[in-house]
CSV table of C-alpha atoms in Angstrom, one decimal:
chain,number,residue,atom,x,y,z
D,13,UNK,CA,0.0,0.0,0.0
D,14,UNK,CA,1.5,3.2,-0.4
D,15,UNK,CA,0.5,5.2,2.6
D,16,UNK,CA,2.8,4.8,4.8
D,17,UNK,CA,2.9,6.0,8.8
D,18,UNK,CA,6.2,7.7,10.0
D,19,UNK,CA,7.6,10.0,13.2
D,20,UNK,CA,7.6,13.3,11.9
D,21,UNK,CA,11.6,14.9,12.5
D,22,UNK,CA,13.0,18.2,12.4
D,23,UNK,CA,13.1,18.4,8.4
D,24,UNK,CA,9.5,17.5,8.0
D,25,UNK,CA,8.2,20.4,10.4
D,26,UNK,CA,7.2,22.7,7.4
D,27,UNK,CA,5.3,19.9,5.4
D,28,UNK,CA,3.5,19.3,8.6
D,29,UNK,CA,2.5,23.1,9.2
D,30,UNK,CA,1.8,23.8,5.4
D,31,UNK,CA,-0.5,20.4,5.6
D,32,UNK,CA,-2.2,21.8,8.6
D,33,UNK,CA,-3.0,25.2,6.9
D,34,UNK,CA,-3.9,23.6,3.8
D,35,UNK,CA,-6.6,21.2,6.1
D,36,UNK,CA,-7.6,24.9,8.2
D,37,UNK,CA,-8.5,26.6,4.8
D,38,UNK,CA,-11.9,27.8,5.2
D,39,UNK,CA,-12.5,27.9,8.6
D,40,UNK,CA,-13.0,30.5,10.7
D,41,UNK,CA,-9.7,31.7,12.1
D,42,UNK,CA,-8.0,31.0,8.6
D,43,UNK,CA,-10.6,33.1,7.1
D,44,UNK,CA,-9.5,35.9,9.7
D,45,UNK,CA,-5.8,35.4,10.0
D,46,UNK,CA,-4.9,33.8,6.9
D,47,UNK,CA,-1.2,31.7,7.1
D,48,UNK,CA,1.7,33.4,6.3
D,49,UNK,CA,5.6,33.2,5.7
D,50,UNK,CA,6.0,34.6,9.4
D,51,UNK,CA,2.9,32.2,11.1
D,52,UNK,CA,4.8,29.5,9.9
D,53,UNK,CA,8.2,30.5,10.6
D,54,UNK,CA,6.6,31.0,14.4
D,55,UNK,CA,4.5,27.3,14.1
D,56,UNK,CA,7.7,26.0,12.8
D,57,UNK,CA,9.9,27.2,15.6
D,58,UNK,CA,7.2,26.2,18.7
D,59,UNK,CA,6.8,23.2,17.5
D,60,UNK,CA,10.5,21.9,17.2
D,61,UNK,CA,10.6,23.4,20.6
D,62,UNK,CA,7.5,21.3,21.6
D,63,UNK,CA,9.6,18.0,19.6
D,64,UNK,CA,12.8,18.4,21.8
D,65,UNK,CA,11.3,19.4,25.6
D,66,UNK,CA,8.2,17.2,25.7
D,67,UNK,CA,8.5,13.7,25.9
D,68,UNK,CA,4.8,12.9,25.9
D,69,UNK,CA,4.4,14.2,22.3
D,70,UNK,CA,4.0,11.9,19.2
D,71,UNK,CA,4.2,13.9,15.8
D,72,UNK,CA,3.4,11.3,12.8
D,73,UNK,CA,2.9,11.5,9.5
D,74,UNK,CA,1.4,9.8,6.6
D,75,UNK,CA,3.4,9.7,3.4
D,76,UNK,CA,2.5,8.7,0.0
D,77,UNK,CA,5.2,6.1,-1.5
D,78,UNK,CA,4.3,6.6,-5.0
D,79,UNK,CA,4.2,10.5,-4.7
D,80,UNK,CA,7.8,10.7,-3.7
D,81,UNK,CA,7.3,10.1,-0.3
D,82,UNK,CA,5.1,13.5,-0.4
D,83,UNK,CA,3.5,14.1,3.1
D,84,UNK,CA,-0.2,14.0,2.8
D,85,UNK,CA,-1.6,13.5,6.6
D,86,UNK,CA,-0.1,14.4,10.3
D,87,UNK,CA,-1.4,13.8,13.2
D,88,UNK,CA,0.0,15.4,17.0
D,89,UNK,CA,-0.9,12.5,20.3
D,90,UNK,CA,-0.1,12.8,23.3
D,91,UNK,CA,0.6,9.3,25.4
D,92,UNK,CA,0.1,10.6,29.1
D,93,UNK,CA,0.5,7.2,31.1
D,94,UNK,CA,0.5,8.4,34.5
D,95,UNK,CA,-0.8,11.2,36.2
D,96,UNK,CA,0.6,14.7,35.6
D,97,UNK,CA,1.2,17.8,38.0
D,98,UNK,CA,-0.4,20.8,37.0
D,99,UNK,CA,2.8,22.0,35.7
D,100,UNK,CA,3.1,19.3,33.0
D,101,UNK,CA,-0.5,19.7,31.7
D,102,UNK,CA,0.5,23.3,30.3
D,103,UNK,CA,1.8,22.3,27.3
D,104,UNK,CA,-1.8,20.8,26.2
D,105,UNK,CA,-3.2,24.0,27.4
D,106,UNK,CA,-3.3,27.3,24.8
D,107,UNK,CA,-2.0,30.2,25.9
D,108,UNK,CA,-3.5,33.2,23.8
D,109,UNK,CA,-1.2,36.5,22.8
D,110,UNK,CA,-3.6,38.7,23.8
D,111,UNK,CA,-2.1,41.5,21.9
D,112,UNK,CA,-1.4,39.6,18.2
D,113,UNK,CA,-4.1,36.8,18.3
D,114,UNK,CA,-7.8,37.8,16.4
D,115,UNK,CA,-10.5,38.0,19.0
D,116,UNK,CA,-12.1,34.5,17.7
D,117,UNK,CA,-8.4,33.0,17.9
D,118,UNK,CA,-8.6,33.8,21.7
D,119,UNK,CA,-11.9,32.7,22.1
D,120,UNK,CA,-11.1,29.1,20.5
D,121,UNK,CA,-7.7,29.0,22.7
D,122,UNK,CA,-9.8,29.9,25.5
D,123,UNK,CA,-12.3,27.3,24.8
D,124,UNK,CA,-9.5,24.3,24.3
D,125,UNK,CA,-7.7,25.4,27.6
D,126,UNK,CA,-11.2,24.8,29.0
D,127,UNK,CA,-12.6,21.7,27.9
D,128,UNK,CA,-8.6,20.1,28.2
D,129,UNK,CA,-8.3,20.7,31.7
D,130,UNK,CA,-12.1,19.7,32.5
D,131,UNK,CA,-12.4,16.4,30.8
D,132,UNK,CA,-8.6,15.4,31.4
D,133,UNK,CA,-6.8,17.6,33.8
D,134,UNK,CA,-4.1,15.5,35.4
D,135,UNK,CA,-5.6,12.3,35.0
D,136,UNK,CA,-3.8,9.8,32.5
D,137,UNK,CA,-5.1,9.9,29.2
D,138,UNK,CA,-4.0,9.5,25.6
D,139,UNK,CA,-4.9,12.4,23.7
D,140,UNK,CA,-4.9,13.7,19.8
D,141,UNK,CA,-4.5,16.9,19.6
D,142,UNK,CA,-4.4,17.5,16.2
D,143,UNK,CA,-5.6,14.9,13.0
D,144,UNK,CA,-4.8,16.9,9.3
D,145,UNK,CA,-5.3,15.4,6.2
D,146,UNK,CA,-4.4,17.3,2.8
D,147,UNK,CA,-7.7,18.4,0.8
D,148,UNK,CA,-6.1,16.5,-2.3
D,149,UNK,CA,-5.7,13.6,-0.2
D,150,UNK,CA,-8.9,12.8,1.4
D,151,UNK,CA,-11.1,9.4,1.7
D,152,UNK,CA,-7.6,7.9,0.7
D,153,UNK,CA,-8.0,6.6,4.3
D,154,UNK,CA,-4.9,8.2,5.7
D,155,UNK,CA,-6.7,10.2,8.2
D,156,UNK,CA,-8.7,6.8,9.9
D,157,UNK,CA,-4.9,5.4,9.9
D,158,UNK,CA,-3.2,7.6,11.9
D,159,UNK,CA,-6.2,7.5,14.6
D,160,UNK,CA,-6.0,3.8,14.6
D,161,UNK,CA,-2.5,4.4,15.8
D,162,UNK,CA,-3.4,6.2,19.0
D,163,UNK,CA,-6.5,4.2,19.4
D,164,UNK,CA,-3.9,1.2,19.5
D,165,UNK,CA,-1.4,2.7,22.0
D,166,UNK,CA,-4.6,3.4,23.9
D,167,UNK,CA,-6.4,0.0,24.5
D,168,UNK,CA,-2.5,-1.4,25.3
D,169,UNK,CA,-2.4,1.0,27.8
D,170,UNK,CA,-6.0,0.9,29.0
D,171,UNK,CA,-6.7,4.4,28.6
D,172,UNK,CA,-9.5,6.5,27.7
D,173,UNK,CA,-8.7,8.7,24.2
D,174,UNK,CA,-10.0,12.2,23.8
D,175,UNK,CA,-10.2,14.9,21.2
D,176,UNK,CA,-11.5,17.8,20.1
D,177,UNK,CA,-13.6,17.6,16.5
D,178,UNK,CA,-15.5,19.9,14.0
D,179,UNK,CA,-18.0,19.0,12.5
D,180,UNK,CA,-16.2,17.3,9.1
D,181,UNK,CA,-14.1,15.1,11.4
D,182,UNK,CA,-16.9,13.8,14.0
D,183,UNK,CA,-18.3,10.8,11.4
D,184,UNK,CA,-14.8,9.1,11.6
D,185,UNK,CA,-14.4,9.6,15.3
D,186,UNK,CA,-17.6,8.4,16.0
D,187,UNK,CA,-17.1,4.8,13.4
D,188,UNK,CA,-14.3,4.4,16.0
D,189,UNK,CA,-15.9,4.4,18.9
D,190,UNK,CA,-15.6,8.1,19.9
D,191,UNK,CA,-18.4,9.6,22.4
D,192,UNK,CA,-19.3,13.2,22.3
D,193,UNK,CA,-19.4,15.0,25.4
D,194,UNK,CA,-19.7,18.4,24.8
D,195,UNK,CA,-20.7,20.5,22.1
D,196,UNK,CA,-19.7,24.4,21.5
D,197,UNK,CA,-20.8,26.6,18.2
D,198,UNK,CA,-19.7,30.4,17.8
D,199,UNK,CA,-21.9,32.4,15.5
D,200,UNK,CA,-19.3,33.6,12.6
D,201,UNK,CA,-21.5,36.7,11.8
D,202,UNK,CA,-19.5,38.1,15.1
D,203,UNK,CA,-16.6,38.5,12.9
D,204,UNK,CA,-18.2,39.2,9.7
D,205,UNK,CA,-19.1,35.8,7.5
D,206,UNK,CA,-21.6,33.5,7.6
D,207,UNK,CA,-22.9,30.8,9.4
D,208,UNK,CA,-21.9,28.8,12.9
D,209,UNK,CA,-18.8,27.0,13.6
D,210,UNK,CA,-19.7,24.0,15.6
D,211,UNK,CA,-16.6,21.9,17.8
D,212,UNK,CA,-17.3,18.6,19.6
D,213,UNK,CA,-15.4,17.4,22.8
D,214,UNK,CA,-15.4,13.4,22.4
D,215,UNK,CA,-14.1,10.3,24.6
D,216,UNK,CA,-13.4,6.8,23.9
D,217,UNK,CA,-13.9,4.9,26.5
D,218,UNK,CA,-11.6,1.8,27.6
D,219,UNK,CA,-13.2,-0.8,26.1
D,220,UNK,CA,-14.3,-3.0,28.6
């Protein structure tokens, strides 16, 4: 098969912010601070500083072997075995520039600081923080493989999973036994467009 799972590394860090961009297009907070050369310069930079100082992060990638290897999904768990001091929860907790971020950047930051430290706090858990697939890659099933992966690591470790989904996302999560818990909208016409976005806490239980 040629989709292929990998550890992300230092050299693919761009691919893997351009691929979450590309997957963001269209929603709200893309629509309001659209990527650029300096966001992901900055994405870049956090996130090899997340790679090297936090041992609970797992960065993975889904390459295409036929396309040169070319990265088309990436996916950002984190395996928490035991529990955690309040200290070590912060890196899965947003932290909002007050003075750079939109207002609707700091609302969502806000809102994942929230329901992170209410549905998992310190308690063990195995979490995905982040599941991208590229628009010109989807229903290729590379999205449903890299969720299998943490779903493995989970039931090995008999721990609960839990994520945060929109609305395009929640059929998958739910075909793998994902649970919603919560569910937030914001109404978009409070910055301007159209519509309501609509985000989903979910669980998945241990299986008994």
């Amino acid at each position: 098969m040629p989709l292929e799972i990998r550890p992300i590394t230092e050299a693919d860090l761009r691919d893997y912010v351009e691929t979450a961009a590309k997957a963001f297009a269209g929603t709200l907070v893309a629509k309001i601070s659209p990527p650029s050369e300096e966001s992901t310069q900055k994405q870049i930079a956090k996130t090899l500083k997340s790679l090297k100082e936090e041992p609970d992060l797992r960065l993975l990638k889904v390459v295409d072997t036929e396309l040169n290897d070319k990265v088309v999904a990436c996916a950002k768990w984190r395996i928490n075995e035991k529990e955690r001091t309040e200290e070590e929860i912060q890196t899965m907790l947003p932290v909002p520039d007050r003075e750079n971020d939109s207002a609707v950047s700091i609302e969502l930051q806000e809102y994942l600081a929230r329901v992170r430290r209410k549905y998992m706090g310190t308690k063990p858990f195995v979490f995905l923080s982040l599941l991208v697939v590229h628009p010109d890659h989807q229903r290729r099933g590379a999205g449903a493989q890299l969720l299998q992966w943490g779903i493995e690591k989970a039931d090995e470790l008999r721990l609960p999973c839990f994520l945060e989904s929109s609305d395009a996302g929640k059929p998958l999560y739910l075909k793998y036994g994902f649970e919603p818990l919560e569910v937030t909208t914001w109404d978009n016409t409070k910055y301007g467009f159209e519509g309501i976005t609509t985000n989903t806490c979910m669980i998945r239980p241990v299986p008994a």
